[in-house]
């Protein structure tokens, strides 16, 4: 495996290199492809001439891919312009992390199936999936070219309870993961960061490392780890952030993107402010980029859509498998839970974020460019995300005016995935990641149009980064993910600190933490200081807001 050197496009060997080992089965199976997708679109893969290897397909319907694509009608990879693609590994931790993660895999499979009509294992699909010959005992043989045989997600699933992971393994996504990618325990961390971080961290460190190394060995050029977790639960916050340090030590050149779900004010985990504050310190120190997402915002968005649907505003025009209405279907025979729709939004954020890595486009943004362009100072690596379309789901062929509206929406308060209003705060930088039939001229026009209403730091007035991926989300003509390094993230942190102080002043629930070996009161005071220092950085930036914009000539680099 090779890893991409930070900040450059140069590849260099790493100590995990064993690319050759993976290709020895290349071409072994180029027979028929049959990918079984349930109604929901979730996939289980089989290989051979109608013969199912490994676990039997979940539904008689089977051969979805072959039927719904041209897989049976010959071969030929999707004809992308030549670009060397990299691979990423998703590490989903705790209940929340695993539920969102599975939503992502479900939708990612649908996206690839919609594009990869011939069922060929190409570079696009290899960025997040391995192609495996399940007839090979042990690890299954990786197949790097030819027909898709059996797809395995490049993922590590970790939960200190078994329930959620077991449910996944009984659902339609079961064949996308194998037991070698899972780490579970029975008791859970009891909503206690200290149990997740200190107890399970040391207990499972070796096992976690082993799984991560294995997933890295399966990559030719590993670029990113995507960690998904909640800040409020014990496993997500505790073990999720323990893992970050492990990744930093073991894979220093691989980027760590963390999707962190922040608890709402009415969260049923009473200790969530403790867990979140303790986790924040680790995120501050060991993450490259954090995408904070507030459960309250997700809830508000879903509630608004419900109101719109029920009031008939969107009416029958709403697409059944649209961005937020599609039932995930990744859990076996389950009633839709309140989190499902919310998780779909987060999964869509991840789809858009990774679309450049998964598909080609006229203006591709490498994942390392996000951190390089949007994070000017290492601590200020929290990116506020907004996603559109969220509400105008019925629009398919959006005329130009609507396209412009999509750009405006990305900056509006009710499209943010945390409760924030970026228009009234200060931008350090902003990325616009567009998918679908959108031209560079559309991007330019909209940036020019929006610029006067947005405040950027004086030294980065042109702090825009843009990307165009030609493949839109399934069922949409285009979509936009905006990532803003903006001081509007501060109130989320201030509110969290207030909630923490309310509990901590009374020393409520503290004994549950202090009885864990390695936990002392100083852990709390250091964590809250770390958060206060971060808030202070945003304060200092905000203080420059009213300063006149410097009109400095752009630097010319001498060559
Ligand atoms: N958006 C979203 N939030 C979730 C989901 N599941 C749990 N949460 C939130 O996550 C927090 C609880 O964390 P969990 O992920 O359930 O806990 P865990 O990581 O499994 O940790 P323990 O159960 O304590 O071992 C609360 O704030 C919940 O509201 C989910 O599927 N989606
Ligand atoms: Mg749990």
mmCIF file of C-alpha atoms in Angstrom, residues 32-390:
data_model
loop_
_atom_site.group_PDB
_atom_site.id
_atom_site.type_symbol
_atom_site.label_atom_id
_atom_site.label_comp_id
_atom_site.label_asym_id
_atom_site.label_seq_id
_atom_site.Cartn_x
_atom_site.Cartn_y
_atom_site.Cartn_z
ATOM 1 C CA UNK A 32 -20.967 -13.160 -14.445
ATOM 2 C CA UNK A 33 -21.752 -10.543 -11.913
ATOM 3 C CA UNK A 34 -24.748 -10.768 -9.731
ATOM 4 C CA UNK A 35 -25.244 -8.214 -7.084
ATOM 5 C CA UNK A 36 -28.239 -8.651 -4.940
ATOM 6 C CA UNK A 37 -29.969 -5.568 -3.840
ATOM 7 C CA UNK A 38 -33.036 -5.546 -1.763
ATOM 8 C CA UNK A 39 -35.849 -3.172 -2.520
ATOM 9 C CA UNK A 40 -33.982 -0.572 -0.535
ATOM 10 C CA UNK A 41 -30.988 -0.814 -2.774
ATOM 11 C CA UNK A 42 -28.794 -2.334 -0.089
ATOM 12 C CA UNK A 43 -26.354 -4.768 -1.525
ATOM 13 C CA UNK A 44 -25.086 -8.209 -0.932
ATOM 14 C CA UNK A 45 -22.715 -9.626 -3.430
ATOM 15 C CA UNK A 46 -22.295 -13.052 -4.926
ATOM 16 C CA UNK A 47 -20.018 -14.330 -7.605
ATOM 17 C CA UNK A 48 -19.650 -17.006 -10.226
ATOM 18 C CA UNK A 49 -22.124 -18.222 -12.789
ATOM 19 C CA UNK A 50 -25.161 -17.836 -10.695
ATOM 20 C CA UNK A 51 -23.493 -19.663 -7.839
ATOM 21 C CA UNK A 52 -23.602 -17.870 -4.545
ATOM 22 C CA UNK A 53 -20.509 -18.098 -2.437
ATOM 23 C CA UNK A 54 -20.463 -17.232 1.193
ATOM 24 C CA UNK A 55 -23.778 -16.429 2.741
ATOM 25 C CA UNK A 56 -26.840 -16.914 0.561
ATOM 26 C CA UNK A 57 -28.471 -13.843 -0.902
ATOM 27 C CA UNK A 58 -31.096 -12.245 1.319
ATOM 28 C CA UNK A 59 -33.769 -12.083 -1.337
ATOM 29 C CA UNK A 60 -34.856 -14.337 -4.135
ATOM 30 C CA UNK A 61 -34.993 -11.293 -6.344
ATOM 31 C CA UNK A 62 -31.184 -11.292 -6.514
ATOM 32 C CA UNK A 63 -29.201 -10.319 -9.587
ATOM 33 C CA UNK A 64 -30.384 -6.801 -9.175
ATOM 34 C CA UNK A 65 -27.331 -5.284 -10.634
ATOM 35 C CA UNK A 66 -27.348 -7.551 -13.639
ATOM 36 C CA UNK A 67 -30.975 -6.792 -14.327
ATOM 37 C CA UNK A 68 -30.901 -3.101 -13.602
ATOM 38 C CA UNK A 69 -27.693 -2.403 -15.364
ATOM 39 C CA UNK A 70 -26.079 -3.713 -18.493
ATOM 40 C CA UNK A 71 -23.877 -6.050 -16.524
ATOM 41 C CA UNK A 72 -25.082 -9.111 -18.286
ATOM 42 C CA UNK A 73 -24.609 -7.505 -21.665
ATOM 43 C CA UNK A 74 -20.871 -7.517 -21.835
ATOM 44 C CA UNK A 75 -17.934 -5.952 -20.138
ATOM 45 C CA UNK A 76 -16.080 -2.671 -20.093
ATOM 46 C CA UNK A 77 -15.276 -0.340 -17.265
ATOM 47 C CA UNK A 78 -16.799 3.074 -16.893
ATOM 48 C CA UNK A 79 -14.730 5.265 -19.099
ATOM 49 C CA UNK A 80 -13.287 7.864 -16.771
ATOM 50 C CA UNK A 81 -10.570 10.178 -17.867
ATOM 51 C CA UNK A 82 -7.383 8.725 -16.450
ATOM 52 C CA UNK A 83 -6.731 9.724 -12.862
ATOM 53 C CA UNK A 84 -5.103 7.729 -10.160
ATOM 54 C CA UNK A 85 -7.593 7.268 -7.422
ATOM 55 C CA UNK A 86 -6.917 6.842 -3.780
ATOM 56 C CA UNK A 87 -8.713 4.797 -1.178
ATOM 57 C CA UNK A 88 -10.271 5.702 2.129
ATOM 58 C CA UNK A 89 -11.348 3.686 5.132
ATOM 59 C CA UNK A 90 -14.425 4.473 7.222
ATOM 60 C CA UNK A 91 -14.223 3.748 10.936
ATOM 61 C CA UNK A 92 -17.675 3.793 12.505
ATOM 62 C CA UNK A 93 -17.787 3.794 16.283
ATOM 63 C CA UNK A 94 -20.685 3.246 18.694
ATOM 64 C CA UNK A 95 -24.386 3.101 17.939
ATOM 65 C CA UNK A 96 -24.621 6.456 16.231
ATOM 66 C CA UNK A 97 -21.436 5.948 14.205
ATOM 67 C CA UNK A 98 -22.543 2.554 12.978
ATOM 68 C CA UNK A 99 -26.060 3.635 12.131
ATOM 69 C CA UNK A 100 -24.863 6.612 10.108
ATOM 70 C CA UNK A 101 -22.064 4.559 8.577
ATOM 71 C CA UNK A 102 -24.448 1.947 7.280
ATOM 72 C CA UNK A 103 -26.676 4.585 5.808
ATOM 73 C CA UNK A 104 -23.620 5.874 3.950
ATOM 74 C CA UNK A 105 -22.726 2.426 2.573
ATOM 75 C CA UNK A 106 -26.280 1.821 1.460
ATOM 76 C CA UNK A 107 -26.465 5.078 -0.462
ATOM 77 C CA UNK A 108 -22.925 4.783 -1.822
ATOM 78 C CA UNK A 109 -23.800 1.412 -3.332
ATOM 79 C CA UNK A 110 -26.856 2.906 -4.975
ATOM 80 C CA UNK A 111 -24.787 5.729 -6.432
ATOM 81 C CA UNK A 112 -22.201 3.387 -7.881
ATOM 82 C CA UNK A 113 -24.869 1.049 -9.223
ATOM 83 C CA UNK A 114 -26.531 3.974 -10.973
ATOM 84 C CA UNK A 115 -23.295 4.898 -12.741
ATOM 85 C CA UNK A 116 -21.412 1.663 -13.105
ATOM 86 C CA UNK A 117 -23.905 0.037 -15.431
ATOM 87 C CA UNK A 118 -21.643 -2.764 -16.538
ATOM 88 C CA UNK A 119 -20.736 -4.009 -13.112
ATOM 89 C CA UNK A 120 -17.030 -3.572 -13.596
ATOM 90 C CA UNK A 121 -14.748 -3.074 -10.648
ATOM 91 C CA UNK A 122 -13.154 0.220 -11.580
ATOM 92 C CA UNK A 123 -11.090 2.841 -9.782
ATOM 93 C CA UNK A 124 -14.170 4.795 -8.765
ATOM 94 C CA UNK A 125 -15.693 1.921 -6.866
ATOM 95 C CA UNK A 126 -12.326 0.798 -5.506
ATOM 96 C CA UNK A 127 -11.996 4.040 -3.553
ATOM 97 C CA UNK A 128 -14.393 2.784 -0.891
ATOM 98 C CA UNK A 129 -14.944 -0.903 -1.755
ATOM 99 C CA UNK A 130 -12.773 -3.961 -2.193
ATOM 100 C CA UNK A 131 -13.642 -6.590 -4.760
ATOM 101 C CA UNK A 132 -13.224 -9.959 -3.146
ATOM 102 C CA UNK A 133 -13.316 -13.551 -4.243
ATOM 103 C CA UNK A 134 -15.102 -15.063 -1.292
ATOM 104 C CA UNK A 135 -14.139 -18.575 -2.391
ATOM 105 C CA UNK A 136 -10.599 -17.939 -1.278
ATOM 106 C CA UNK A 137 -10.337 -19.001 2.310
ATOM 107 C CA UNK A 138 -9.068 -16.630 4.951
ATOM 108 C CA UNK A 139 -9.229 -13.057 3.921
ATOM 109 C CA UNK A 140 -10.847 -13.625 0.553
ATOM 110 C CA UNK A 141 -8.772 -12.804 -2.497
ATOM 111 C CA UNK A 142 -8.765 -9.207 -3.609
ATOM 112 C CA UNK A 143 -9.525 -8.789 -7.285
ATOM 113 C CA UNK A 144 -8.288 -5.512 -8.647
ATOM 114 C CA UNK A 145 -9.826 -5.633 -12.135
ATOM 115 C CA UNK A 146 -12.658 -7.181 -14.051
ATOM 116 C CA UNK A 147 -16.233 -7.860 -13.077
ATOM 117 C CA UNK A 148 -17.461 -7.027 -9.646
ATOM 118 C CA UNK A 149 -17.452 -10.206 -7.672
ATOM 119 C CA UNK A 150 -18.222 -9.520 -4.025
ATOM 120 C CA UNK A 151 -17.949 -5.999 -2.725
ATOM 121 C CA UNK A 152 -16.651 -5.365 0.770
ATOM 122 C CA UNK A 153 -16.794 -1.931 2.317
ATOM 123 C CA UNK A 154 -13.451 -0.474 3.333
ATOM 124 C CA UNK A 155 -14.679 -0.093 6.872
ATOM 125 C CA UNK A 156 -14.006 -1.007 10.467
ATOM 126 C CA UNK A 157 -17.096 -1.311 12.658
ATOM 127 C CA UNK A 158 -16.569 -0.811 16.372
ATOM 128 C CA UNK A 159 -19.158 -0.906 19.121
ATOM 129 C CA UNK A 160 -18.848 -1.991 22.718
ATOM 130 C CA UNK A 161 -22.400 -3.298 22.573
ATOM 131 C CA UNK A 162 -23.379 -5.964 20.086
ATOM 132 C CA UNK A 163 -26.909 -4.914 19.231
ATOM 133 C CA UNK A 164 -26.430 -2.472 16.392
ATOM 134 C CA UNK A 165 -23.645 -4.402 14.671
ATOM 135 C CA UNK A 166 -25.614 -7.659 14.958
ATOM 136 C CA UNK A 167 -28.592 -5.965 13.407
ATOM 137 C CA UNK A 168 -26.422 -4.810 10.509
ATOM 138 C CA UNK A 169 -25.132 -8.337 10.075
ATOM 139 C CA UNK A 170 -28.659 -9.664 9.786
ATOM 140 C CA UNK A 171 -29.776 -6.979 7.363
ATOM 141 C CA UNK A 172 -29.305 -6.602 3.633
ATOM 142 C CA UNK A 173 -25.869 -5.035 4.029
ATOM 143 C CA UNK A 174 -24.548 -8.114 5.785
ATOM 144 C CA UNK A 175 -22.348 -9.309 2.930
ATOM 145 C CA UNK A 176 -20.716 -5.925 2.557
ATOM 146 C CA UNK A 177 -18.898 -6.492 5.848
ATOM 147 C CA UNK A 178 -17.111 -9.554 7.075
ATOM 148 C CA UNK A 179 -16.396 -10.593 10.608
ATOM 149 C CA UNK A 180 -12.768 -9.526 10.278
ATOM 150 C CA UNK A 181 -13.852 -5.922 10.093
ATOM 151 C CA UNK A 182 -15.805 -5.906 13.329
ATOM 152 C CA UNK A 183 -14.925 -5.254 16.947
ATOM 153 C CA UNK A 184 -17.693 -5.634 19.485
ATOM 154 C CA UNK A 185 -18.080 -6.208 23.195
ATOM 155 C CA UNK A 186 -21.182 -6.879 25.200
ATOM 156 C CA UNK A 187 -21.600 -4.343 27.966
ATOM 157 C CA UNK A 188 -21.246 -1.006 26.182
ATOM 158 C CA UNK A 189 -19.566 1.982 27.767
ATOM 159 C CA UNK A 190 -22.637 3.021 29.735
ATOM 160 C CA UNK A 191 -22.652 6.581 28.370
ATOM 161 C CA UNK A 192 -19.313 7.119 30.043
ATOM 162 C CA UNK A 193 -16.406 8.595 28.071
ATOM 163 C CA UNK A 194 -13.940 7.240 30.623
ATOM 164 C CA UNK A 195 -15.101 3.651 30.123
ATOM 165 C CA UNK A 196 -14.869 3.988 26.349
ATOM 166 C CA UNK A 197 -11.551 5.810 26.357
ATOM 167 C CA UNK A 198 -9.650 4.368 29.284
ATOM 168 C CA UNK A 199 -11.118 0.902 29.839
ATOM 169 C CA UNK A 200 -12.031 -0.224 26.331
ATOM 170 C CA UNK A 201 -9.249 1.845 24.816
ATOM 171 C CA UNK A 202 -6.512 -0.122 26.508
ATOM 172 C CA UNK A 203 -8.415 -3.395 26.280
ATOM 173 C CA UNK A 204 -8.940 -3.165 22.535
ATOM 174 C CA UNK A 205 -5.966 -1.129 21.379
ATOM 175 C CA UNK A 206 -4.158 -4.076 19.802
ATOM 176 C CA UNK A 207 -7.265 -5.447 18.178
ATOM 177 C CA UNK A 208 -8.179 -2.055 16.765
ATOM 178 C CA UNK A 209 -4.674 -1.620 15.429
ATOM 179 C CA UNK A 210 -4.744 -5.024 13.827
ATOM 180 C CA UNK A 211 -8.030 -4.298 12.012
ATOM 181 C CA UNK A 212 -6.844 -0.880 10.913
ATOM 182 C CA UNK A 213 -3.584 -2.290 9.596
ATOM 183 C CA UNK A 214 -5.463 -4.944 7.720
ATOM 184 C CA UNK A 215 -7.772 -2.395 6.127
ATOM 185 C CA UNK A 216 -4.753 -0.280 5.208
ATOM 186 C CA UNK A 217 -2.981 -3.246 3.637
ATOM 187 C CA UNK A 218 -5.908 -3.689 1.296
ATOM 188 C CA UNK A 219 -5.350 -0.197 -0.126
ATOM 189 C CA UNK A 220 -2.983 0.787 -2.923
ATOM 190 C CA UNK A 221 -2.893 4.425 -1.877
ATOM 191 C CA UNK A 222 -4.632 5.118 1.413
ATOM 192 C CA UNK A 223 -5.530 8.760 1.744
ATOM 193 C CA UNK A 224 -8.094 9.236 4.498
ATOM 194 C CA UNK A 225 -9.710 7.738 7.488
ATOM 195 C CA UNK A 226 -13.307 8.860 7.976
ATOM 196 C CA UNK A 227 -14.329 8.453 11.590
ATOM 197 C CA UNK A 228 -18.032 8.646 12.435
ATOM 198 C CA UNK A 229 -19.155 8.852 16.059
ATOM 199 C CA UNK A 230 -21.390 10.612 18.558
ATOM 200 C CA UNK A 231 -20.027 13.042 21.123
ATOM 201 C CA UNK A 232 -22.669 12.085 23.674
ATOM 202 C CA UNK A 233 -22.318 8.305 24.033
ATOM 203 C CA UNK A 234 -19.552 6.518 25.935
ATOM 204 C CA UNK A 235 -18.189 4.401 23.102
ATOM 205 C CA UNK A 236 -18.497 6.992 20.352
ATOM 206 C CA UNK A 237 -16.946 9.790 22.368
ATOM 207 C CA UNK A 238 -14.470 7.749 24.408
ATOM 208 C CA UNK A 239 -13.277 4.955 22.175
ATOM 209 C CA UNK A 240 -13.897 7.048 19.058
ATOM 210 C CA UNK A 241 -11.406 9.644 20.201
ATOM 211 C CA UNK A 242 -8.999 7.053 21.600
ATOM 212 C CA UNK A 243 -8.868 5.678 18.105
ATOM 213 C CA UNK A 244 -7.906 9.066 16.709
ATOM 214 C CA UNK A 245 -4.674 9.049 18.651
ATOM 215 C CA UNK A 246 -3.980 5.487 17.535
ATOM 216 C CA UNK A 247 -4.476 6.567 13.927
ATOM 217 C CA UNK A 248 -2.264 9.584 14.380
ATOM 218 C CA UNK A 249 0.572 7.484 15.792
ATOM 219 C CA UNK A 250 0.255 4.622 13.371
ATOM 220 C CA UNK A 251 -0.680 6.407 10.142
ATOM 221 C CA UNK A 252 0.661 9.946 10.528
ATOM 222 C CA UNK A 253 0.478 10.641 6.807
ATOM 223 C CA UNK A 254 -3.157 9.602 6.404
ATOM 224 C CA UNK A 255 -5.787 12.307 6.904
ATOM 225 C CA UNK A 256 -8.299 11.979 9.723
ATOM 226 C CA UNK A 257 -11.730 13.408 8.902
ATOM 227 C CA UNK A 258 -14.106 13.139 11.809
ATOM 228 C CA UNK A 259 -17.882 13.405 11.575
ATOM 229 C CA UNK A 260 -19.004 14.191 15.113
ATOM 230 C CA UNK A 261 -22.642 14.196 16.141
ATOM 231 C CA UNK A 262 -23.213 16.703 18.929
ATOM 232 C CA UNK A 263 -26.029 16.079 21.430
ATOM 233 C CA UNK A 264 -29.072 18.304 21.414
ATOM 234 C CA UNK A 265 -30.052 20.230 24.541
ATOM 235 C CA UNK A 266 -32.785 17.690 25.247
ATOM 236 C CA UNK A 267 -30.532 14.697 24.833
ATOM 237 C CA UNK A 268 -31.517 11.667 26.862
ATOM 238 C CA UNK A 269 -27.886 10.970 27.791
ATOM 239 C CA UNK A 270 -27.552 13.026 30.977
ATOM 240 C CA UNK A 271 -23.777 12.769 30.979
ATOM 241 C CA UNK A 272 -23.449 13.870 27.343
ATOM 242 C CA UNK A 273 -21.924 17.272 28.269
ATOM 243 C CA UNK A 274 -19.105 15.495 30.149
ATOM 244 C CA UNK A 275 -18.537 13.074 27.296
ATOM 245 C CA UNK A 276 -18.583 15.826 24.704
ATOM 246 C CA UNK A 277 -16.144 18.072 26.566
ATOM 247 C CA UNK A 278 -13.708 15.235 27.173
ATOM 248 C CA UNK A 279 -13.993 14.214 23.515
ATOM 249 C CA UNK A 280 -13.507 17.797 22.313
ATOM 250 C CA UNK A 281 -10.013 17.902 23.792
ATOM 251 C CA UNK A 282 -9.063 14.831 21.766
ATOM 252 C CA UNK A 283 -10.627 16.251 18.607
ATOM 253 C CA UNK A 284 -8.724 19.482 19.153
ATOM 254 C CA UNK A 285 -5.457 17.602 19.419
ATOM 255 C CA UNK A 286 -5.679 14.681 17.038
ATOM 256 C CA UNK A 287 -8.108 15.372 14.179
ATOM 257 C CA UNK A 288 -7.251 16.989 10.858
ATOM 258 C CA UNK A 289 -10.800 18.079 10.102
ATOM 259 C CA UNK A 290 -13.941 17.811 12.167
ATOM 260 C CA UNK A 291 -17.412 18.176 10.719
ATOM 261 C CA UNK A 292 -19.572 19.010 13.720
ATOM 262 C CA UNK A 293 -23.215 18.112 13.257
ATOM 263 C CA UNK A 294 -25.840 19.017 15.757
ATOM 264 C CA UNK A 295 -28.664 16.541 16.343
ATOM 265 C CA UNK A 296 -30.944 19.488 17.047
ATOM 266 C CA UNK A 297 -30.330 20.898 13.562
ATOM 267 C CA UNK A 298 -30.972 17.550 11.951
ATOM 268 C CA UNK A 299 -34.146 17.258 13.964
ATOM 269 C CA UNK A 300 -35.257 20.774 12.965
ATOM 270 C CA UNK A 301 -34.668 20.053 9.277
ATOM 271 C CA UNK A 302 -36.647 16.820 9.440
ATOM 272 C CA UNK A 303 -39.473 18.525 11.345
ATOM 273 C CA UNK A 304 -39.684 21.276 8.732
ATOM 274 C CA UNK A 305 -39.841 18.743 5.919
ATOM 275 C CA UNK A 306 -42.585 16.883 7.785
ATOM 276 C CA UNK A 307 -44.561 20.091 8.102
ATOM 277 C CA UNK A 308 -44.059 20.853 4.409
ATOM 278 C CA UNK A 309 -45.098 17.375 3.344
ATOM 279 C CA UNK A 310 -48.130 17.341 5.635
ATOM 280 C CA UNK A 311 -49.229 20.795 4.591
ATOM 281 C CA UNK A 312 -49.177 19.614 0.984
ATOM 282 C CA UNK A 313 -46.545 22.181 0.064
ATOM 283 C CA UNK A 314 -44.347 19.540 -1.476
ATOM 284 C CA UNK A 315 -47.253 17.181 -1.977
ATOM 285 C CA UNK A 316 -46.963 14.323 -4.369
ATOM 286 C CA UNK A 317 -44.047 16.002 -6.075
ATOM 287 C CA UNK A 318 -41.658 14.779 -3.432
ATOM 288 C CA UNK A 319 -39.508 12.019 -4.798
ATOM 289 C CA UNK A 320 -39.920 8.699 -3.020
ATOM 290 C CA UNK A 321 -36.198 7.946 -2.883
ATOM 291 C CA UNK A 322 -35.002 11.449 -2.401
ATOM 292 C CA UNK A 323 -32.333 12.866 -0.209
ATOM 293 C CA UNK A 324 -34.073 12.619 3.104
ATOM 294 C CA UNK A 325 -37.157 10.542 2.557
ATOM 295 C CA UNK A 326 -35.511 7.289 1.571
ATOM 296 C CA UNK A 327 -35.769 4.689 4.250
ATOM 297 C CA UNK A 328 -32.329 3.311 4.855
ATOM 298 C CA UNK A 329 -33.447 -0.280 4.748
ATOM 299 C CA UNK A 330 -30.066 -1.353 6.058
ATOM 300 C CA UNK A 331 -31.500 -2.770 9.208
ATOM 301 C CA UNK A 332 -33.511 -5.912 8.994
ATOM 302 C CA UNK A 333 -37.277 -5.592 9.084
ATOM 303 C CA UNK A 334 -37.211 -2.616 11.307
ATOM 304 C CA UNK A 335 -39.668 0.134 11.797
ATOM 305 C CA UNK A 336 -38.239 3.415 10.692
ATOM 306 C CA UNK A 337 -36.704 5.046 13.748
ATOM 307 C CA UNK A 338 -36.565 8.758 14.385
ATOM 308 C CA UNK A 339 -32.841 8.777 13.637
ATOM 309 C CA UNK A 340 -33.179 7.238 10.178
ATOM 310 C CA UNK A 341 -34.139 10.402 8.347
ATOM 311 C CA UNK A 342 -31.572 12.395 10.320
ATOM 312 C CA UNK A 343 -28.878 9.861 9.509
ATOM 313 C CA UNK A 344 -29.747 10.042 5.842
ATOM 314 C CA UNK A 345 -28.798 13.696 5.859
ATOM 315 C CA UNK A 346 -25.423 12.960 7.416
ATOM 316 C CA UNK A 347 -24.862 10.091 4.995
ATOM 317 C CA UNK A 348 -25.592 12.481 2.130
ATOM 318 C CA UNK A 349 -23.086 14.922 3.511
ATOM 319 C CA UNK A 350 -20.488 12.137 3.432
ATOM 320 C CA UNK A 351 -21.516 11.129 -0.084
ATOM 321 C CA UNK A 352 -20.972 14.663 -1.308
ATOM 322 C CA UNK A 353 -17.743 15.046 0.606
ATOM 323 C CA UNK A 354 -16.338 11.890 -0.929
ATOM 324 C CA UNK A 355 -17.855 12.237 -4.404
ATOM 325 C CA UNK A 356 -14.676 13.661 -5.879
ATOM 326 C CA UNK A 357 -12.791 10.700 -4.497
ATOM 327 C CA UNK A 358 -15.404 8.265 -5.770
ATOM 328 C CA UNK A 359 -16.105 9.695 -9.214
ATOM 329 C CA UNK A 360 -14.451 11.827 -11.820
ATOM 330 C CA UNK A 361 -15.317 15.429 -12.515
ATOM 331 C CA UNK A 362 -14.096 18.369 -14.499
ATOM 332 C CA UNK A 363 -12.798 20.077 -11.377
ATOM 333 C CA UNK A 364 -11.962 17.470 -8.824
ATOM 334 C CA UNK A 365 -11.027 18.285 -5.267
ATOM 335 C CA UNK A 366 -8.643 15.911 -3.648
ATOM 336 C CA UNK A 367 -9.577 15.194 -0.052
ATOM 337 C CA UNK A 368 -6.225 16.463 1.146
ATOM 338 C CA UNK A 369 -7.026 19.793 -0.477
ATOM 339 C CA UNK A 370 -9.886 20.303 1.936
ATOM 340 C CA UNK A 371 -7.635 20.390 4.924
ATOM 341 C CA UNK A 372 -4.899 22.209 3.014
ATOM 342 C CA UNK A 373 -7.213 25.010 1.875
ATOM 343 C CA UNK A 374 -9.731 25.267 4.649
ATOM 344 C CA UNK A 375 -7.613 24.864 7.762
ATOM 345 C CA UNK A 376 -5.200 27.794 8.041
ATOM 346 C CA UNK A 377 -4.335 27.038 11.677
ATOM 347 C CA UNK A 378 -4.182 23.516 13.079
ATOM 348 C CA UNK A 379 -6.615 24.111 15.939
ATOM 349 C CA UNK A 380 -9.257 25.775 13.818
ATOM 350 C CA UNK A 381 -10.176 22.627 11.961
ATOM 351 C CA UNK A 382 -13.947 22.613 12.575
ATOM 352 C CA UNK A 383 -15.883 22.949 9.335
ATOM 353 C CA UNK A 384 -19.535 23.909 9.329
ATOM 354 C CA UNK A 385 -21.427 22.054 6.650
ATOM 355 C CA UNK A 386 -24.592 22.844 4.753
ATOM 356 C CA UNK A 387 -26.290 20.698 2.198
ATOM 357 C CA UNK A 388 -28.699 21.535 -0.601
ATOM 358 C CA UNK A 389 -31.201 20.622 -1.855
ATOM 359 C CA UNK A 390 -32.785 19.801 1.454
#
